[in-house]
Tab-separated table of C-alpha atoms in Angstrom:
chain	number	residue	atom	x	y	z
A	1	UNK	CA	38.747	3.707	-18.014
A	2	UNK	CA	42.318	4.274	-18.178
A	3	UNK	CA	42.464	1.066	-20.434
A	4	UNK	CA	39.517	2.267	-22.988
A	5	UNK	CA	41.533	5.875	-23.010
A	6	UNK	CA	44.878	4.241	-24.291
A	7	UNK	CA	43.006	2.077	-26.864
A	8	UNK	CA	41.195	4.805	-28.425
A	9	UNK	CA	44.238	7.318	-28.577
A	10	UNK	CA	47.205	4.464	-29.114
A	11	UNK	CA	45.242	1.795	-30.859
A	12	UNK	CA	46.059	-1.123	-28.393
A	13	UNK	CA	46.740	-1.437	-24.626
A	14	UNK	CA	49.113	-4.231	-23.113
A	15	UNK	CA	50.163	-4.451	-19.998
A	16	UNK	CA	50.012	-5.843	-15.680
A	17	UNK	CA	47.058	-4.853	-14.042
A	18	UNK	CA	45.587	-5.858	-11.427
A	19	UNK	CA	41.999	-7.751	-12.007
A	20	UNK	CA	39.049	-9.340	-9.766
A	21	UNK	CA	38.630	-12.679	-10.217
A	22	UNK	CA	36.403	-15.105	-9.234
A	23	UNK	CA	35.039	-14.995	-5.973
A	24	UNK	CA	36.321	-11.106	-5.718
A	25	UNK	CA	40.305	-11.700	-5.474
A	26	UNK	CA	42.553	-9.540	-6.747
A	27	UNK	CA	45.035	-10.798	-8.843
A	28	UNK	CA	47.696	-9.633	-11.417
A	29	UNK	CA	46.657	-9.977	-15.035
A	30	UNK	CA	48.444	-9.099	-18.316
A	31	UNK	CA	45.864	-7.841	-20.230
A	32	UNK	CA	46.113	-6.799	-24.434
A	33	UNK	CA	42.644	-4.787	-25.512
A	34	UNK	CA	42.084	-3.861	-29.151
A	35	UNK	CA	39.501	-1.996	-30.905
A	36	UNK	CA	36.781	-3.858	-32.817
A	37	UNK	CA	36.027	-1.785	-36.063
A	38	UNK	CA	33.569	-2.466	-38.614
A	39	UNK	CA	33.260	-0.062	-41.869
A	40	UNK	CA	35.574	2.456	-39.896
A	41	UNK	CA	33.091	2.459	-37.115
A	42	UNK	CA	34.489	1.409	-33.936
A	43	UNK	CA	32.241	-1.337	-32.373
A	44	UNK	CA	33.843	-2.878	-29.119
A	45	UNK	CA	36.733	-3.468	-27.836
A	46	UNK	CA	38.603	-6.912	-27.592
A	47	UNK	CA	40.336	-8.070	-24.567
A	48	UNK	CA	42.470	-11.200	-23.998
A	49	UNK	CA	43.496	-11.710	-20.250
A	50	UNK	CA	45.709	-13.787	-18.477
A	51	UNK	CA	46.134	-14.634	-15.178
A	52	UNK	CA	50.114	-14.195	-14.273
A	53	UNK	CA	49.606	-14.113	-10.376
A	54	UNK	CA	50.852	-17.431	-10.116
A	55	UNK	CA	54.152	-17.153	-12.284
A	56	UNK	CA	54.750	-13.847	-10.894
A	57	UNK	CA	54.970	-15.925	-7.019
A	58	UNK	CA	56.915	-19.072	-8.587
A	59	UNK	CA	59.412	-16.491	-10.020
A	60	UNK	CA	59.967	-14.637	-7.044
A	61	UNK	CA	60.473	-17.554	-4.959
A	62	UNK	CA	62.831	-19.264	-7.763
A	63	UNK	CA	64.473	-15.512	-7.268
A	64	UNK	CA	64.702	-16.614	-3.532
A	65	UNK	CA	66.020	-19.518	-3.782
A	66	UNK	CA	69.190	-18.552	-6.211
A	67	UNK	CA	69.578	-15.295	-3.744
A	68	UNK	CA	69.452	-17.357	-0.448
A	69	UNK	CA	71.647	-20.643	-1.963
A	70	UNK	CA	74.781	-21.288	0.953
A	71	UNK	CA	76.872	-21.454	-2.767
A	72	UNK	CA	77.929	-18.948	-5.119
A	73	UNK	CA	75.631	-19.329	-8.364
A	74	UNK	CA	76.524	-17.563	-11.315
A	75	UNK	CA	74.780	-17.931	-15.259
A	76	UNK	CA	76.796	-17.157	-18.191
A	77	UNK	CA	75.970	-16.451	-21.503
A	78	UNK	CA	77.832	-19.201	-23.586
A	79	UNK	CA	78.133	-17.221	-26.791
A	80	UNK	CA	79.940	-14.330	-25.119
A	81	UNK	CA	81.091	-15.730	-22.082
A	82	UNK	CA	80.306	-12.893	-19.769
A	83	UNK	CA	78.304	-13.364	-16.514
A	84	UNK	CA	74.446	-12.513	-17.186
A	85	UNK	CA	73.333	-13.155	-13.551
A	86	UNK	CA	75.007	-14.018	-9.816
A	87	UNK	CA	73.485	-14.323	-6.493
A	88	UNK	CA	75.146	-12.584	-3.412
A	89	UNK	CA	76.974	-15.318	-2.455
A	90	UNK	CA	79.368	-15.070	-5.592
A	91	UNK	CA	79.452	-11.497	-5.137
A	92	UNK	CA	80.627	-12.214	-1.533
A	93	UNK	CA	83.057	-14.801	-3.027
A	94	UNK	CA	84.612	-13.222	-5.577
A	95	UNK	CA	85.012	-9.109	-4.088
A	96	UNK	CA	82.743	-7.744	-7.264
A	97	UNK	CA	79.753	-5.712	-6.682
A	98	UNK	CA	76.430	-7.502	-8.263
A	99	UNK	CA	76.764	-4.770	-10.699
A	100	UNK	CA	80.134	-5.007	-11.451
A	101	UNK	CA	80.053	-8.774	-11.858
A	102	UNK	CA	77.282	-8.719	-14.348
A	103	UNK	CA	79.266	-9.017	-18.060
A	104	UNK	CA	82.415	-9.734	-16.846
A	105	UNK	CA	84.160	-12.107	-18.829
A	106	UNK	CA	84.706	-15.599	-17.054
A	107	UNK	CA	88.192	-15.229	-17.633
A	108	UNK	CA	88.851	-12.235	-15.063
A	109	UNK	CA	87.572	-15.415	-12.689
A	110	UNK	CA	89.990	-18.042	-12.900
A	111	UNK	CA	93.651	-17.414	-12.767
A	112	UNK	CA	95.993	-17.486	-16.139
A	113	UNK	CA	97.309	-20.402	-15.775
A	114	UNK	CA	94.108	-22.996	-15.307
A	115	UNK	CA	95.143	-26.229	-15.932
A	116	UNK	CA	91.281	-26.520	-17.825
A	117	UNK	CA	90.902	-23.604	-20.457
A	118	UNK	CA	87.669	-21.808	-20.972
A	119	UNK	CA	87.543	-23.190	-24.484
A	120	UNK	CA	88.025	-26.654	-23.409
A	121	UNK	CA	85.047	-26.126	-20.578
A	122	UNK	CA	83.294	-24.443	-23.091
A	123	UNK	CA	83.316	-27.948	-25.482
A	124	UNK	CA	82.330	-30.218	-22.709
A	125	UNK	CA	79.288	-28.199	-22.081
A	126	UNK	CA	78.502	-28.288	-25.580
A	127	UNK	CA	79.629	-31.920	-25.972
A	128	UNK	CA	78.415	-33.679	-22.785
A	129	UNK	CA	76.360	-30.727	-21.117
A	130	UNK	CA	78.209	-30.518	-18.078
A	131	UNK	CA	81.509	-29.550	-16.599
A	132	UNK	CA	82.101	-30.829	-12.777
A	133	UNK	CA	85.594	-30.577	-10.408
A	134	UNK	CA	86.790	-29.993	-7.122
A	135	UNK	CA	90.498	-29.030	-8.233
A	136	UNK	CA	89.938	-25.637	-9.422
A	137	UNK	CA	90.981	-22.654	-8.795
A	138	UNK	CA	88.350	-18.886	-8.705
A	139	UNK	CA	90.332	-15.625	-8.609
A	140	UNK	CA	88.759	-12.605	-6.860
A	141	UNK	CA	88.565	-9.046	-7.876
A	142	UNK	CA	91.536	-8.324	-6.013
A	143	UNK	CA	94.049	-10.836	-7.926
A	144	UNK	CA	93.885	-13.109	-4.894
A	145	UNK	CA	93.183	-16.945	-5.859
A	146	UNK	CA	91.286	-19.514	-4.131
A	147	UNK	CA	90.667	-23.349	-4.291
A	148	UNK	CA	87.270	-24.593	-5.601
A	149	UNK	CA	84.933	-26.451	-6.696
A	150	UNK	CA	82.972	-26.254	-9.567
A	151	UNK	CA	79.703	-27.663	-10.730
A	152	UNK	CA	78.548	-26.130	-14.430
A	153	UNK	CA	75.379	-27.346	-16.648
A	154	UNK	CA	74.342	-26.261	-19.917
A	155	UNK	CA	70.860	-24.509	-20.067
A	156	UNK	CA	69.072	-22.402	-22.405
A	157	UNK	CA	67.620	-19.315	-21.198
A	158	UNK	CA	65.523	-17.279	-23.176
A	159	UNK	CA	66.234	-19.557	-25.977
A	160	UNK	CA	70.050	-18.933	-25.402
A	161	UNK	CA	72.828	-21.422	-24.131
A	162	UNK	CA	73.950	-20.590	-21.333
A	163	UNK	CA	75.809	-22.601	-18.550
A	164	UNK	CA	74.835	-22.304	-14.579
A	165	UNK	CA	77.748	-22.780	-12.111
A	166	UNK	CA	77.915	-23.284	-8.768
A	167	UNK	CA	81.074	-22.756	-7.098
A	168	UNK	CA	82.283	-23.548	-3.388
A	169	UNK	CA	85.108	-22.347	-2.191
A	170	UNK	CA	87.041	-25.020	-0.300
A	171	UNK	CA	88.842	-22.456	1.920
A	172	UNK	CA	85.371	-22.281	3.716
């Protein structure tokens, strides 16, 4: 009822709920509901549902499996080159809290003097979609600096480049 209430006050209703299925399961459903009018006479309602249940499980095990990886994972967003995601293991690498480390500028990672620049990193993504070494160097939140290596792909997320690296620090 709570649906039918929102679409005859706010027009339209979208959002999760949770639906029975077939065979009496309950399972998550995004559901959009709109009214049906004829003449200015409201007729019906129309509903379209869909079953996200099983994304919702492959995301949070994806989630899982970037959380629980032995290596520290971060994404960054290739246009601005600040971190957009990070598992705990980079967190636990690097000194930053998750929240810190989320739009920090890859540069406050690696130390001044790289022998690689971001920009030149930045044109083998674009150019041959990966960047791959086991001669860098990570710096910490601290200043401190670190041996590593690094494994980085180009990927587009949310219709965005953006490049995923792992990094293992050979001191480990």
């Amino acid at each position: 009822h709570r649906v039918v209430e929102t679409v005859d006050r706010a027009g339209r209703f979208s959002g999760e709920l949770p639906l029975r299925g077939p065979g009496g399961a309950v399972r998550a459903h995004l559901l959009s509901v709109t009214p049906l009018v004829t003449g200015n006479l409201p007729v019906g309602y129309s509903a379209v549902s869909t079953d996200i249940a099983d994304r919702r499980r492959a995301e949070e095990l994806q989630r899982t499996y970037f959380e629980q990886a032995g290596e520290a994972i971060l994404v960054v967003d290739m246009g601005t080159l600040r971190v957009a995601d990070v598992n705990a293991r980079a967190c636990e690498m690097h000194g930053y809290s998750r929240e810190d480390f989320i739009g920090l500028h890859v540069s406050a990672l690696r130390p001044a003097n790289a022998e690689v620049t971001d920009e030149q990193i930045g044109r083998m993504l674009v150019e041959q979609g990966c960047y791959v070494s086991d001669r860098e160097f990570g710096r910490r939140k601290d200043g401190s600096v670190f041996p590593c290596a690094v494994n980085l792909r180009r990927i587009m997320v949310g219709g965005k480049p953006c490049s995923v690296t792992i990094f293992r620090d050979r001191w480990a």
